[in-house]
């Protein structure tokens, strides 16, 4: 592990990654080191132990995130309660409406549960354990609880920007888009990948990201919107002719794209010379 | 769908990937199943998938049927007739094509709807476990069936099984290759490796996978699971038209671990009020053949059985009922509608037509008591399955120390550890051993014994000797120095006679009397580290009392 001055020759900031995380000074940079030379005095700790230092830091650092998030969630709840006890609408205070009370109660539950997890995990870390499992659970739960709490607080404050503009809440990823946050984060990962047309695989460096890829697979394998059939036969009885016959008979509603260089049509559908030439658009049933 | 021959399939797959097609299905055979040349072609397909990100089903497969959107990308002749797909709660994945579709048609005949049928064939890319994982997310699917010849990625299979258990979708597996001959046949069929059967068995037990032995048990169980009803315990109420059939069913139930307990007096008295005096209200309950002429009788007896608090499932046993069968069918259907408990019918004789009507109405009906109770026993076992293994963390182990012992043996050209080295490896993982010291000579052994404290054992110590007692290499309960010196001399002589030239002895403090157990571990090529536990001692191979499980184990009850 080294400390390298930013103006050291050979060190270049290739780009500042445009991240949702706006809460860090300087942002997340991609750094390129080209023949950078530094002296012994730049070494932090012992040589060859950098990765270990970084990893030791990971568990507790997760908890500092959680503490920060808990603070933001707590502050959001306070703002919401302040708003709910002051704002009068349709003849009563917001806080007297059952649905608002439920939002506040749900926030209290999320806050209390987050706090309890933090206490327990930190005690585990203090006892010297690595606490991998507990820190993972805590980070996942508290980050999601934060989303829920702020979201509910926004519902209580309505369109007023004063919650969203509050400095505490501004450290949230994409705080300015908070009211829309829920929807966008849910759809972004899959949408992105599909739009790029990039690999959508079950394997990711040996790891298997289960639900996202599996759901994508489910949709693409079992719910395709178009089906091209390479080598499709005009004869509905032949092995390569049957699928089109079945698709028509059982009522498949998507596009059927026969690919057969020898024919103009296959079982009454216009055929394409090869898959590259298929437009998919002209074929509709 | 790629319907061209094997040698043209890779180019077609590349073209699909270039076009942005996300998933392809390759029909052609002529890949890993035919030998090295085909295997090279299959590797090429896998490479294309890895480089481009396209996913591939097959090759050597006959495609898939997904009922919701009528996606019938298959050439299976099972679709030659009809114009609607019998959708339902089952998702079925088969590595074998034609056999899979024959199971499909049997499912249809049994009135079991299938939402998705996927044949994975040679699994160059997508394997059965990955498809099953996707199906655990399919809201239309609540029961998973699989016909497997091999498991391509044990870790993925385990994750899938864990997920299926977590979401409460039972997974019924027929896994072939139990016999060595069967395992050989598998590799020439779809090019899979069958893997060690006992390991698969233990994985199934640990993760709640319902492994059955053939197509009929799979269908029987699927029929029951498809109703969505579950058993909370092993207790059956058996209602029969004939005393004999009731007894046969009861015998079969008890043999399968289910319970047919006599009702207590109060409930017997209530049942006696319902059935004719020549019947039996005990359980099994003989409702008598009067139920044919008095349609009401069966309904009232069933109502009482449904109300009985100690009943987890009801089995109705019927024989030749033809005339009047409509009323019986109706009474059974209505009773089934009134309860959430499993109600199954065993209809032994007759034409079979009423049984078909009942099956179509969603009341599982069997032609043989044995099959009905086997399915119920599996259902009861599913409810009673052990909790999923957690993954504990250990912070008191020292893998580096263990590695050093093994590296040292490797460096000496050995692939077996001697007992002392084994003890060092175990100690690195926090497993205690009786205190022991090595010695080269009788005098050295006596000195070691004095340091350890009597009584001691003297054992031959050599990496070349696996079974020590067969060589005469173990002397127990030695209480003084002369005895230790004598024993050492004899053990070393026995070793020399057996041609062991590097022998020393291990002097070890005697352990207190107790139960001997064996613990073992090995790296399974499919599933990774597997742990064995069982009765130990010199008769270990004879007794064969053992249990296998995937590491890591947590406290709980054994499986498999």
XYZ file of C-alpha atoms in Angstrom, chain B residues 148-551:
404
model
C -30.818 -35.846 -14.596
C -27.976 -37.962 -15.881
C -25.209 -35.880 -14.375
C -24.551 -32.628 -12.545
C -22.296 -30.271 -14.470
C -21.552 -27.831 -11.656
C -22.112 -29.110 -8.136
C -21.919 -25.682 -6.546
C -24.573 -24.307 -8.858
C -26.779 -27.324 -8.252
C -26.527 -26.821 -4.503
C -27.354 -23.109 -4.787
C -30.339 -23.999 -6.935
C -31.549 -26.653 -4.480
C -31.109 -24.223 -1.589
C -33.087 -21.592 -3.438
C -35.885 -24.035 -4.324
C -36.111 -25.023 -0.661
C -36.105 -21.391 0.448
C -38.996 -20.463 -1.837
C -40.864 -23.654 -0.887
C -40.951 -25.188 -4.345
C -40.371 -28.926 -3.948
C -37.855 -30.404 -6.388
C -38.360 -34.028 -7.436
C -35.365 -35.591 -9.149
C -34.850 -38.801 -11.030
C -31.078 -39.137 -11.223
C -29.792 -42.098 -13.179
C -26.369 -43.693 -12.969
C -26.865 -45.403 -9.598
C -25.060 -48.463 -10.961
C -21.582 -48.436 -12.481
C -23.011 -49.794 -15.741
C -25.616 -47.045 -15.764
C -22.942 -44.399 -15.171
C -20.971 -45.671 -18.197
C -24.069 -45.542 -20.372
C -24.660 -41.936 -19.339
C -21.355 -40.722 -20.698
C -22.137 -42.118 -24.148
C -25.636 -40.659 -24.110
C -25.340 -36.956 -23.365
C -21.627 -36.851 -22.581
C -22.264 -36.160 -18.884
C -20.355 -37.621 -15.992
C -22.751 -39.322 -13.616
C -20.655 -38.568 -10.548
C -20.623 -40.592 -7.366
C -24.147 -41.577 -6.546
C -23.775 -41.606 -2.770
C -22.620 -37.983 -2.842
C -25.598 -36.910 -4.924
C -27.843 -38.785 -2.520
C -26.431 -36.941 0.469
C -26.718 -33.564 -1.272
C -30.355 -34.364 -2.026
C -30.963 -35.212 1.629
C -29.260 -32.062 2.905
C -31.113 -29.657 0.648
C -34.596 -31.200 0.691
C -34.434 -32.569 -2.851
C -36.959 -35.389 -3.270
C -35.033 -38.075 -5.100
C -37.178 -40.844 -6.581
C -36.157 -43.974 -8.416
C -38.137 -43.821 -11.599
C -40.788 -42.299 -13.768
C -43.789 -43.778 -11.959
C -42.761 -42.536 -8.490
C -42.034 -39.125 -10.031
C -45.485 -38.929 -11.587
C -47.133 -40.207 -8.419
C -45.428 -37.565 -6.327
C -45.939 -34.800 -8.901
C -49.655 -35.497 -8.908
C -49.761 -35.008 -5.154
C -47.476 -31.953 -5.074
C -49.392 -30.289 -7.917
C -52.414 -29.977 -5.618
C -50.326 -27.592 -3.519
C -51.433 -29.456 -0.380
C -48.830 -30.363 2.219
C -48.718 -32.807 5.116
C -47.865 -31.475 8.566
C -47.173 -34.903 10.039
C -47.124 -38.616 9.206
C -50.636 -39.534 10.399
C -53.081 -41.076 7.945
C -56.745 -41.857 8.196
C -57.443 -44.824 5.941
C -61.065 -45.238 4.820
C -61.757 -48.348 2.779
C -64.577 -50.080 1.083
C -63.090 -53.451 2.034
C -61.331 -54.515 5.202
C -58.645 -56.343 3.211
C -57.726 -53.376 1.041
C -57.568 -51.196 4.145
C -55.140 -53.572 5.840
C -52.934 -53.760 2.745
C -52.789 -49.961 2.596
C -52.010 -49.768 6.302
C -49.139 -52.250 5.952
C -47.704 -50.284 3.045
C -48.072 -47.009 4.959
C -46.262 -48.284 8.040
C -43.499 -49.777 5.868
C -42.993 -46.302 4.360
C -42.705 -44.624 7.745
C -46.246 -43.269 7.862
C -48.555 -43.845 10.814
C -52.059 -45.331 10.800
C -52.901 -44.961 14.489
C -56.155 -46.299 16.007
C -58.550 -43.483 16.861
C -59.357 -42.926 20.515
C -62.667 -44.149 21.915
C -64.561 -40.908 21.548
C -63.745 -40.614 17.861
C -64.340 -44.331 17.277
C -67.798 -43.924 18.805
C -68.540 -40.985 16.516
C -67.421 -42.978 13.467
C -69.425 -46.014 14.646
C -72.514 -43.801 14.514
C -71.844 -43.106 10.825
C -70.862 -46.488 9.383
C -72.847 -49.767 9.361
C -72.454 -52.041 12.406
C -70.455 -54.601 10.401
C -67.809 -51.982 9.558
C -64.813 -50.987 11.686
C -64.381 -47.485 13.173
C -60.849 -47.997 14.499
C -58.548 -46.729 11.681
C -58.102 -48.198 9.206
C -61.789 -47.519 8.958
C -63.868 -50.067 7.070
C -66.733 -47.994 5.687
C -68.068 -51.161 3.941
C -69.517 -51.650 0.482
C -72.693 -49.935 1.652
C -71.066 -46.710 0.459
C -72.009 -47.680 -3.100
C -75.705 -47.865 -2.393
C -75.655 -45.014 0.139
C -73.686 -42.169 -1.464
C -74.207 -40.098 1.673
C -72.293 -42.565 3.826
C -68.890 -41.872 2.283
C -69.404 -38.119 2.550
C -70.269 -38.296 6.253
C -67.357 -40.621 7.051
C -64.994 -38.309 5.176
C -66.314 -35.284 7.043
C -65.552 -36.960 10.324
C -62.048 -37.924 9.164
C -61.438 -34.338 8.046
C -62.537 -33.090 11.423
C -60.371 -35.593 13.334
C -57.487 -33.539 14.773
C -54.814 -36.253 14.547
C -55.172 -36.727 10.800
C -52.602 -35.222 8.418
C -53.863 -36.888 5.227
C -56.711 -39.124 4.150
C -56.477 -42.213 1.972
C -59.684 -43.619 0.530
C -59.369 -47.177 -0.770
C -61.924 -48.374 -3.315
C -62.209 -51.595 -5.303
C -64.602 -52.587 -8.089
C -67.040 -49.713 -8.115
C -68.601 -49.064 -11.488
C -72.346 -48.661 -11.186
C -72.879 -45.814 -8.779
C -69.324 -44.573 -9.267
C -70.511 -41.108 -10.286
C -71.933 -40.447 -6.837
C -68.760 -41.771 -5.217
C -66.601 -39.535 -7.409
C -68.788 -36.583 -6.531
C -68.583 -37.305 -2.783
C -64.785 -37.513 -2.994
C -64.494 -34.323 -5.003
C -66.680 -32.408 -2.586
C -64.777 -33.709 0.421
C -61.488 -32.697 -1.194
C -62.875 -29.210 -1.771
C -63.786 -28.901 1.898
C -60.247 -29.467 3.198
C -56.724 -28.233 2.729
C -55.307 -31.607 3.766
C -54.161 -34.065 1.109
C -56.909 -36.483 0.132
C -55.814 -39.313 -2.117
C -57.779 -42.173 -3.574
C -56.595 -45.702 -4.242
C -58.960 -47.213 -6.795
C -57.787 -50.755 -7.188
C -60.255 -52.519 -9.475
C -62.814 -51.612 -12.072
C -62.485 -50.009 -15.483
C -60.255 -47.146 -14.411
C -62.624 -44.560 -15.891
C -63.819 -43.121 -12.542
C -60.174 -42.870 -11.471
C -59.433 -40.779 -14.572
C -62.368 -38.494 -13.805
C -61.105 -37.966 -10.279
C -57.549 -37.331 -11.450
C -58.778 -34.791 -13.958
C -60.689 -33.098 -11.133
C -57.429 -32.687 -9.211
C -57.900 -35.501 -6.687
C -54.743 -37.637 -6.860
C -55.864 -41.170 -7.626
C -53.696 -44.246 -7.765
C -54.269 -47.823 -8.874
C -52.106 -49.370 -6.182
C -51.863 -48.648 -2.414
C -48.081 -48.977 -2.415
C -47.682 -46.125 -4.916
C -50.119 -43.885 -3.088
C -48.389 -44.254 0.263
C -44.906 -43.901 -1.251
C -45.984 -40.520 -2.646
C -47.553 -39.528 0.689
C -44.415 -40.612 2.547
C -42.293 -38.389 0.296
C -44.687 -35.492 0.889
C -44.529 -36.040 4.633
C -40.724 -36.250 4.416
C -40.646 -32.949 2.528
C -42.467 -31.233 5.360
C -40.184 -32.901 7.882
C -36.940 -32.138 6.028
C -33.936 -30.975 8.035
C -33.213 -27.248 8.098
C -30.953 -26.006 5.313
C -27.285 -26.133 6.268
C -25.954 -22.748 7.325
C -22.393 -21.744 6.608
C -20.529 -21.332 9.881
C -17.385 -19.284 10.258
C -14.313 -20.622 11.991
C -11.696 -18.340 13.417
C -9.649 -20.931 15.326
C -8.251 -22.860 12.385
C -4.787 -22.689 10.871
C -4.904 -23.938 7.265
C -1.317 -22.793 6.685
C -0.025 -25.224 9.321
C -1.971 -28.073 7.737
C -0.723 -27.070 4.299
C 2.888 -27.125 5.566
C 2.525 -30.747 6.759
C 1.104 -31.816 3.398
C 3.674 -29.848 1.390
C 6.446 -31.559 3.350
C 5.032 -34.994 2.504
C 4.665 -33.999 -1.148
C 8.248 -32.768 -1.200
C 9.320 -36.221 0.025
C 7.414 -37.751 -2.877
C 4.625 -39.126 -0.710
C 0.869 -38.966 -1.233
C -0.055 -40.496 2.135
C 0.494 -39.020 5.584
C 1.558 -41.084 8.554
C -0.493 -40.965 11.742
C 1.625 -38.308 13.400
C 1.336 -36.006 10.383
C -2.390 -36.673 10.203
C -2.676 -35.672 13.841
C -0.814 -32.433 13.073
C -3.252 -31.650 10.245
C -6.218 -32.340 12.508
C -4.701 -30.225 15.278
C -4.447 -27.335 12.811
C -8.230 -27.533 12.479
C -8.798 -27.696 16.210
C -9.636 -31.415 16.380
C -8.040 -32.877 19.518
C -6.070 -36.127 19.492
C -4.842 -38.312 22.338
C -1.332 -37.091 23.206
C 1.350 -38.974 21.254
C 5.123 -39.015 20.667
C 7.112 -40.830 17.966
C 10.008 -43.161 18.824
C 12.651 -45.120 16.869
C 13.753 -47.643 19.488
C 12.307 -49.645 22.397
C 14.165 -47.472 24.879
C 12.979 -44.287 23.196
C 9.400 -45.599 23.289
C 9.630 -46.328 27.009
C 10.927 -42.822 27.636
C 8.077 -41.341 25.566
C 5.561 -43.428 27.523
C 6.954 -42.142 30.796
C 6.532 -38.583 29.570
C 2.945 -39.184 28.369
C 1.855 -41.190 31.415
C 0.627 -44.796 31.485
C -1.337 -46.633 30.153
C -0.250 -46.135 26.541
C -0.679 -47.708 23.126
C 2.203 -48.499 20.764
C 1.414 -48.315 17.079
C 3.411 -48.775 13.933
C 4.196 -45.373 12.404
C 4.748 -45.317 8.650
C 3.201 -43.507 5.752
C 3.253 -46.818 3.875
C 0.885 -48.559 6.300
C -2.817 -47.744 6.147
C -4.329 -50.583 8.166
C -2.080 -51.047 11.175
C -3.853 -53.793 13.129
C -3.798 -56.207 10.162
C 0.029 -56.108 10.320
C 0.080 -56.767 14.031
C 1.142 -53.159 14.409
C -1.044 -52.061 17.342
C -0.543 -52.903 21.061
C -2.970 -51.439 23.558
C -3.158 -50.728 27.315
C 0.545 -51.046 28.122
C 1.010 -50.185 31.776
C 4.796 -50.099 32.344
C 8.133 -49.475 30.630
C 9.116 -53.145 30.016
C 5.747 -53.801 28.359
C 6.282 -50.763 26.105
C 9.796 -51.908 25.172
C 8.554 -55.435 24.342
C 5.628 -54.134 22.322
C 7.882 -51.777 20.392
C 10.300 -54.583 19.552
C 7.457 -56.802 18.325
C 5.773 -54.073 16.293
C 9.037 -53.137 14.562
C 9.711 -56.801 13.793
C 6.207 -57.227 12.374
C 6.828 -54.165 10.219
C 10.133 -55.536 8.964
C 8.459 -58.885 8.164
C 5.843 -57.039 6.134
C 8.595 -55.260 4.188
C 8.001 -51.842 5.687
C 11.508 -50.361 5.942
C 10.843 -46.839 7.288
C 8.830 -47.917 10.340
C 8.953 -46.118 13.662
C 6.404 -46.371 16.454
C 3.927 -43.897 17.805
C 3.470 -44.015 21.554
C 0.071 -42.656 22.453
C -1.810 -42.203 25.685
C -4.752 -44.603 25.941
C -8.075 -42.903 25.445
C -10.909 -43.652 27.832
C -13.384 -46.272 26.665
C -16.152 -44.859 24.482
C -17.842 -45.254 21.160
C -15.561 -45.488 18.132
C -16.499 -43.292 15.231
C -14.986 -42.701 11.824
C -14.757 -39.273 10.248
C -13.554 -38.801 6.711
C -13.418 -36.120 4.070
C -12.708 -36.033 0.400
C -12.954 -33.742 -2.576
C -15.795 -34.868 -4.827
C -15.145 -33.862 -8.456
C -18.691 -32.488 -8.809
C -19.704 -31.146 -5.408
C -16.366 -30.332 -3.716
C -15.567 -31.196 -0.097
C -17.697 -34.052 1.268
C -17.634 -35.265 4.861
C -18.260 -38.824 6.019
C -19.232 -39.870 9.518
C -20.114 -43.305 10.831
C -19.255 -46.163 13.124
C -15.495 -46.617 13.351
C -13.099 -49.272 14.497
C -11.599 -52.344 12.877
C -14.955 -53.483 11.470
C -15.603 -50.213 9.652
C -15.716 -51.773 6.167
C -18.011 -54.547 7.354
C -20.545 -52.461 9.205
C -21.004 -49.792 6.529
C -22.835 -47.546 8.936
C -22.103 -44.143 7.500
C -23.553 -40.802 6.487
C -22.274 -38.395 3.839
C -22.803 -34.661 3.663
C -21.370 -31.628 1.955
C -19.008 -29.559 4.064
